[in-house]
PDB file of C-alpha atoms in Angstrom:
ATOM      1  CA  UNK H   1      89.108 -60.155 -12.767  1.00  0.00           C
ATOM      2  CA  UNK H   2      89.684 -63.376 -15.314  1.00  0.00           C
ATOM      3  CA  UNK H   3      91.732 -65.691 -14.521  1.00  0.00           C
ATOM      4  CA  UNK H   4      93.178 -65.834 -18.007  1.00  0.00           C
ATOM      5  CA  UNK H   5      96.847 -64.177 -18.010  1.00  0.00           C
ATOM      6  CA  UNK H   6      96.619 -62.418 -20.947  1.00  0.00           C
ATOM      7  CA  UNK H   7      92.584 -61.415 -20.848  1.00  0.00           C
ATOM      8  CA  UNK H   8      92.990 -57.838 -19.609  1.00  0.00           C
ATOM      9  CA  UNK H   9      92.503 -54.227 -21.269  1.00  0.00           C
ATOM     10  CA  UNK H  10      96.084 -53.494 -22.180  1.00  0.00           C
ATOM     11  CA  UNK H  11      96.419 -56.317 -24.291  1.00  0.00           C
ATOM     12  CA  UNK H  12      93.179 -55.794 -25.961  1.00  0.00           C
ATOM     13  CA  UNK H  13      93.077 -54.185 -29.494  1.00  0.00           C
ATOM     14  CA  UNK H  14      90.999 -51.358 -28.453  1.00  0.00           C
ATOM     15  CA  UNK H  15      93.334 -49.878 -25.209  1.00  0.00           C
ATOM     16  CA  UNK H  16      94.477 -46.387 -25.611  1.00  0.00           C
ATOM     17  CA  UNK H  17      97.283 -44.706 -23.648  1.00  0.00           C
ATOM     18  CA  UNK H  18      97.779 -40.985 -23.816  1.00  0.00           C
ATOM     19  CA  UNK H  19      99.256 -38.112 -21.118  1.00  0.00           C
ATOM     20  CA  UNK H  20      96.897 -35.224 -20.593  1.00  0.00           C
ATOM     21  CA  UNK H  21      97.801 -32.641 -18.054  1.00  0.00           C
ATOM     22  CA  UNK H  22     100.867 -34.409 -16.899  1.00  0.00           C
ATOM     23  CA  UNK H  23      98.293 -37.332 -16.312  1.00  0.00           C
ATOM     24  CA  UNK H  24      98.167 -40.966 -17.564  1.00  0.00           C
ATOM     25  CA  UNK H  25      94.670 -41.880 -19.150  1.00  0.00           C
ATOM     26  CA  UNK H  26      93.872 -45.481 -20.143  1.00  0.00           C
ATOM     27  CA  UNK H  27      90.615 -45.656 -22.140  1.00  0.00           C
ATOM     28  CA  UNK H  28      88.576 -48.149 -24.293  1.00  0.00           C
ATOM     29  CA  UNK H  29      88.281 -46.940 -27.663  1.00  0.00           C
ATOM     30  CA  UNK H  30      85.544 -49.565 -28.230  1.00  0.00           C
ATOM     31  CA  UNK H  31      83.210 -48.818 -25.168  1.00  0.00           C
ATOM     32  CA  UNK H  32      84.245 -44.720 -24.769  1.00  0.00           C
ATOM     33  CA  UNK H  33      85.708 -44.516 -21.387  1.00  0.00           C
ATOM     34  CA  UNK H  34      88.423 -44.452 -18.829  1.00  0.00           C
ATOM     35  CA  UNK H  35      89.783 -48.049 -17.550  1.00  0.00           C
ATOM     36  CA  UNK H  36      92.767 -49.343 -16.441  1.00  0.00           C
ATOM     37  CA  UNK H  37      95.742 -51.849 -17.790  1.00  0.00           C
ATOM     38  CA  UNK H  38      94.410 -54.615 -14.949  1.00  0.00           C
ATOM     39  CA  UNK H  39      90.398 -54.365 -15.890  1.00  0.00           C
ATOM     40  CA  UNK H  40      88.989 -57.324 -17.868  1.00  0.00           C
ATOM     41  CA  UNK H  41      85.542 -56.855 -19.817  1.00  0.00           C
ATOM     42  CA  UNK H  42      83.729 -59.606 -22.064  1.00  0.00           C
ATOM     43  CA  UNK H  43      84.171 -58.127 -25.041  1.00  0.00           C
ATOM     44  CA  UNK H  44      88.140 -58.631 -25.124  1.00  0.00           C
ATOM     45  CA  UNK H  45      89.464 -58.649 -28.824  1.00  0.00           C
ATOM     46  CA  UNK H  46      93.795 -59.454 -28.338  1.00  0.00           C
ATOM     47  CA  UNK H  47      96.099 -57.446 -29.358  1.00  0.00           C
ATOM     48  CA  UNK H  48      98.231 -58.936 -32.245  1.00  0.00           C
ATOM     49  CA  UNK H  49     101.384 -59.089 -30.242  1.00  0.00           C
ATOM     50  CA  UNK H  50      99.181 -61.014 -27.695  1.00  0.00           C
ATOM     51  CA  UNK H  51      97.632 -63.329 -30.247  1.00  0.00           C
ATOM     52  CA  UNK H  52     101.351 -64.338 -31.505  1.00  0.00           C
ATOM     53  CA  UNK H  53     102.292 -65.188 -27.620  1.00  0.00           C
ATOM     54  CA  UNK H  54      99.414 -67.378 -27.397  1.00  0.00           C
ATOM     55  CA  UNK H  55     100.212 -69.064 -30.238  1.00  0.00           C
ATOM     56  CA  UNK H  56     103.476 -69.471 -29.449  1.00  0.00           C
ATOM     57  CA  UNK H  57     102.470 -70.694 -25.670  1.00  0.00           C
ATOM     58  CA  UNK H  58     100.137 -72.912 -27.247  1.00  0.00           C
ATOM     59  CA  UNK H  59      97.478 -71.134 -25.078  1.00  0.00           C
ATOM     60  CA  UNK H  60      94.589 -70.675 -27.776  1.00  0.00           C
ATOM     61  CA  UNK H  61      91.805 -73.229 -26.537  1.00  0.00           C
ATOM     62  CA  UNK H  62      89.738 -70.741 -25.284  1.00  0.00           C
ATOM     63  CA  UNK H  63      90.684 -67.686 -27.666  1.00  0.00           C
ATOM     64  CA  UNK H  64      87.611 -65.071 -27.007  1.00  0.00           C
ATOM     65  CA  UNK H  65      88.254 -62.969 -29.773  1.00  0.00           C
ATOM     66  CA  UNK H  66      85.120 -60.755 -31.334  1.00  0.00           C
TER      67      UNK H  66
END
C-alpha cells in the first residue's frame, strides 16, 4: 500500500459503492472490477472532496492526478 494518506481507492474519482444481495461491492469503474476502500493502484485520479483537503493541508507536492 502507498504511503500517501489520501492515495487509496475510495478517494479516487472512479470508486463505486453499491449493495447487491444484502452485500457491499466496491469496484473501479475505470479498470472494471471488484477492490476495496484500502487498495491503492497507480492510476489514482482524487476525488474532488480529496483534492480540496489537500489543498487545504497544503499536501499537493506530489499530486498524481491522470
Amino acid at each position: 500500500m502507498s504511503s500517501n494518506k489520501y492515495q487509496v481507492c475510495a478517494a479516487c474519482t472512479h470508486f463505486q459503492s453499491f449493495r447487491s444481495e444484502g452485500k457491499m461491492i466496491y469496484r473501479c469503474g475505470r479498470l472494471g472490477f471488484e477492490t476495496k476502500p484500502d487498495y491503492s493502484f497507480d492510476c489514482w485520479t482524487p476525488a474532488e472532496a480529496v483534492l480540496n483537503l489537500m489543498k487545504k493541508r497544503g499536501d499537493l507536492t506530489n499530486d498524481k492526478r491522470t
